[in-house]
Structures are given as structure tokens and as C-alpha cells.
Amino acid sequence: MRFSNGALHLGMWGWADKMKQVATVGELLERYAAGQRDFDGIDLSRGDLRSARLWHVRLRQALLCRARLAQASLMGGDLSLADLKFGDLRQTQLHAAQLVGADLRFADLRGSRLWRTCLRGANLRGSRLEEALLQGTVLQGADLRGADLRHVNLRFTDLGGAFFDQRTRFPPDFDPYWAGMQLSIPTTPAGDPLSIG
């Protein structure tokens, strides 16, 4: 197929514009409003996205460490392998989102809505999930060591192969072994079980 110089120039310009690095939250919101949905690999660490509506956004491998996402709506979004350590995700809408392998260590997810969300292999060590809605959520192989799951209904949550330890806090009468979870026993550098207490 042959293109005129003008058409080729416009095509290259459009590609370059799309690939231009988003540097601020304001720029991301402007581009989203203009129809862009792919922001894979974006670095918005410590960014303020509170109450933002970003349905079906792609933020795969995004750097969102310590970002403020409280009450944001990321319904149907893809945040697989994203870095959300220490993030504020209180009451965040993540219904049907993909967070496969995401790093959510010490994130605050209290009251977040995670219906039918996939968190397979996600790192949730030390995270706060009190009163989060996890119906139909997939947490297979997730790391829940030290996570706080009090006041959470885990009845329809897939926890097969997820890891917990003595610091993980569960709802009353919840049996992690019955749910298929695995106890993680701390070890010494030599691999021997570490005595606690």
C-alpha cells in the first residue's frame, strides 16, 4: 500500500503522540477523556486519583506506589503486575478488574469493592482489607501474609493456594485450611523453621 508523504507524516505523528509519556495525573485524565485507554507502564507514584472514573483503563505494570485512589472507579480495568504498594484504595471500585500479580503490599483496601476481581498471584502482604467486598473474587496463590481480613465475607472467594501466616487476621470461624490456603512458616537463612515466641 502506498501513502502520500502527508498521510505518512500524519500516521507517524499520531503514533508518536500516543506513545508520548504521560507525566501527570491531569494529562492522564485528559487523554482518558479523549478516548485513550492504554496507559501501560505509566509512572504516577504518589499521584492523586481520588474519585477518578477510569472504567476499562489499562494500567498494566504501572507504577502507582503510594498513589491515592480512594473512591476511584477502575471497574473492568487491567492493573496486572502494577505496583500499588502503600496505596490508598479505600472504597475503590475494582469490580471485574484484573490485578494478576499486582504488588499491593501494605495497601489500604478497606471497604473496596472487588466483586469478581482477579487477584491471582497478587502480593497483599500486610494489606488492610477490612469490610472489603470480595464475593466471587479470585485470590488463588495470592500472598496474604499479615493481611487484615476481619469483617470480610469470604464465602464465595477463591483462596486456593493463597498463603497466610500467624499474623493474617481472618473473620471469626473462618478456616483457612478448609478454603485451601497454605500456611507459610518463617524459616532461617538455612531453610530451617524459625521458632516463634
Coordinates of C-alpha atoms in Angstrom, one line a residue:
M1 CA 0.0 0.0 0.0
R2 CA 1.3 3.5 -0.9
F3 CA 0.9 6.6 1.1
S4 CA 1.5 10.2 0.3
N5 CA 4.1 12.0 2.3
G6 CA 1.4 13.9 4.1
A7 CA -0.5 10.7 5.1
L8 CA 2.7 9.0 6.2
H9 CA 3.6 12.1 8.2
L10 CA 0.2 12.2 10.0
G11 CA 0.4 8.5 10.7
M12 CA 3.8 8.8 12.3
W13 CA 2.7 11.9 14.3
G14 CA -0.3 10.1 15.6
W15 CA 1.8 7.1 16.7
A16 CA 4.3 9.4 18.4
D17 CA 1.6 11.3 20.2
K18 CA 0.1 8.1 21.5
M19 CA 3.4 6.9 22.7
K20 CA 4.3 10.2 24.4
Q21 CA 5.0 9.5 28.1
V22 CA 2.1 10.7 30.4
A23 CA 3.8 12.8 33.1
T24 CA 0.9 14.0 35.3
V25 CA -2.4 12.8 36.6
G26 CA -4.1 15.8 34.8
E27 CA -2.6 14.6 31.5
L28 CA -3.8 11.0 32.1
L29 CA -7.3 12.3 32.8
E30 CA -7.3 14.5 29.7
R31 CA -6.2 11.6 27.5
Y32 CA -8.7 9.2 29.0
A33 CA -11.5 11.8 28.4
A34 CA -10.3 11.9 24.7
G35 CA -10.7 8.2 24.4
Q36 CA -7.3 6.7 25.2
R37 CA -7.4 3.6 27.5
D38 CA -3.9 2.2 27.3
F39 CA -1.5 3.6 29.9
D40 CA 0.6 0.5 30.5
G41 CA 3.8 1.2 32.3
I42 CA 2.9 4.7 33.4
D43 CA 4.7 6.2 36.4
L44 CA 2.3 8.1 38.7
S45 CA 3.8 7.1 42.0
R46 CA 2.2 9.3 44.8
G47 CA -0.3 10.6 42.2
D48 CA -3.7 11.8 43.4
L49 CA -6.5 9.9 41.5
R50 CA -9.1 10.1 44.2
S51 CA -12.7 9.7 42.9
A52 CA -11.5 9.4 39.3
R53 CA -13.7 7.4 36.9
L54 CA -11.4 5.3 34.7
W55 CA -13.6 2.4 33.6
H56 CA -11.8 -0.3 31.5
V57 CA -8.4 1.5 31.7
R58 CA -5.2 -0.4 31.1
L59 CA -2.5 0.2 33.7
R60 CA -0.5 -3.0 33.4
Q61 CA 2.9 -2.7 35.1
A62 CA 2.0 0.9 36.1
L63 CA 4.0 2.4 38.9
L64 CA 1.4 3.6 41.4
C65 CA 3.3 3.2 44.6
R66 CA 1.7 5.4 47.4
A67 CA -0.9 6.6 44.9
R68 CA -4.2 7.9 46.3
L69 CA -7.0 6.1 44.6
A70 CA -9.6 6.3 47.3
Q71 CA -13.2 6.1 45.9
A72 CA -11.9 5.9 42.4
S73 CA -13.7 3.7 39.9
L74 CA -11.5 1.3 37.9
M75 CA -14.2 -1.1 37.1
G76 CA -13.2 -3.6 34.4
G77 CA -9.6 -2.2 34.4
D78 CA -6.4 -4.1 33.9
L79 CA -3.8 -3.4 36.6
S80 CA -1.9 -6.7 36.2
L81 CA 1.6 -6.5 37.6
A82 CA 1.0 -2.9 38.7
D83 CA 3.0 -1.6 41.7
L84 CA 0.4 -0.3 44.2
K85 CA 2.5 -0.7 47.4
F86 CA 1.3 1.5 50.2
G87 CA -1.6 2.8 48.0
D88 CA -4.8 4.3 49.4
L89 CA -7.5 2.3 47.8
R90 CA -10.2 2.8 50.4
Q91 CA -13.7 2.3 48.9
T92 CA -12.2 1.9 45.4
Q93 CA -14.4 0.3 42.8
L94 CA -12.5 -2.6 41.2
H95 CA -15.4 -4.7 40.1
A96 CA -14.4 -7.2 37.4
A97 CA -10.8 -5.8 37.3
Q98 CA -7.6 -7.7 36.6
L99 CA -4.9 -7.4 39.2
V100 CA -3.0 -10.5 38.4
G101 CA 0.4 -10.4 40.1
A102 CA -0.1 -6.9 41.3
D103 CA 2.0 -5.6 44.2
L104 CA -0.4 -4.4 46.9
R105 CA 1.9 -4.8 49.9
F106 CA 0.6 -2.6 52.8
A107 CA -2.1 -1.1 50.6
D108 CA -5.2 0.2 52.3
L109 CA -8.2 -1.6 50.7
R110 CA -10.7 -1.1 53.4
G111 CA -14.2 -1.0 52.0
S112 CA -13.1 -1.5 48.5
R113 CA -15.4 -3.3 46.0
L114 CA -13.6 -6.3 44.5
W115 CA -16.5 -8.3 43.2
R116 CA -15.4 -10.8 40.6
T117 CA -11.9 -9.3 40.5
C118 CA -8.9 -11.4 39.7
L119 CA -6.0 -11.1 42.1
R120 CA -4.3 -14.3 41.2
G121 CA -0.8 -14.3 42.5
A122 CA -1.1 -10.8 43.8
N123 CA 1.1 -9.7 46.7
L124 CA -1.2 -8.5 49.5
R125 CA 1.3 -8.8 52.4
G126 CA 0.3 -6.5 55.2
S127 CA -2.6 -5.1 53.4
R128 CA -5.8 -3.9 55.0
L129 CA -9.0 -5.5 53.6
E130 CA -11.5 -4.9 56.4
E131 CA -15.0 -4.7 55.1
A132 CA -13.9 -5.1 51.5
L133 CA -16.4 -6.8 49.2
L134 CA -14.8 -10.0 47.9
Q135 CA -17.7 -12.0 46.5
G136 CA -16.6 -14.0 43.5
T137 CA -13.0 -12.7 43.8
V138 CA -10.1 -14.9 42.7
L139 CA -7.2 -14.9 45.1
Q140 CA -5.5 -18.1 44.0
G141 CA -1.8 -18.2 45.0
A142 CA -2.0 -14.7 46.5
D143 CA 0.3 -13.7 49.3
L144 CA -1.9 -12.7 52.3
R145 CA 0.7 -13.0 55.0
G146 CA 0.0 -10.3 57.6
A147 CA -3.1 -9.1 55.8
D148 CA -6.2 -8.0 57.7
L149 CA -9.4 -9.7 56.5
R150 CA -11.6 -9.0 59.5
H151 CA -15.2 -8.2 58.8
V152 CA -14.8 -9.7 55.3
N153 CA -17.3 -12.2 53.8
L154 CA -15.0 -14.8 52.2
R155 CA -17.8 -17.3 51.5
F156 CA -17.6 -17.1 47.7
T157 CA -13.9 -16.1 47.4
D158 CA -11.4 -18.4 45.7
L159 CA -8.5 -18.7 48.1
G160 CA -7.0 -21.9 46.7
G161 CA -3.2 -21.9 47.2
A162 CA -3.1 -18.5 48.8
F163 CA -0.5 -18.0 51.6
F164 CA -1.2 -16.9 55.1
D165 CA 0.8 -16.8 58.3
Q166 CA 0.3 -16.3 62.1
R167 CA -0.2 -12.5 61.5
T168 CA -3.0 -12.9 59.0
R169 CA -6.3 -11.8 60.6
F170 CA -9.4 -13.7 59.5
P171 CA -13.2 -13.3 60.2
P172 CA -14.5 -15.3 63.2
D173 CA -15.0 -19.0 62.5
F174 CA -13.1 -18.8 59.1
D175 CA -11.0 -21.9 58.5
P176 CA -8.1 -21.1 56.0
Y177 CA -7.2 -24.8 55.6
W178 CA -10.8 -25.6 54.5
A179 CA -10.5 -22.8 52.0
G180 CA -7.4 -24.4 50.5
M181 CA -4.9 -21.9 51.8
Q182 CA -1.3 -22.7 52.7
L183 CA 0.4 -21.8 56.0
S184 CA 3.7 -20.0 55.4
I185 CA 6.2 -20.9 58.1
P186 CA 9.1 -18.5 58.5
T187 CA 12.5 -20.0 58.1
T188 CA 16.1 -19.2 58.9
P189 CA 18.5 -18.3 56.0
A190 CA 19.5 -22.0 56.1
G191 CA 15.9 -23.0 55.4
D192 CA 15.1 -24.3 58.9
P193 CA 11.8 -23.5 60.6
L194 CA 12.1 -20.4 62.7
S195 CA 10.9 -20.8 66.2
I196 CA 8.4 -18.0 67.2
G197 CA 7.9 -16.9 70.8

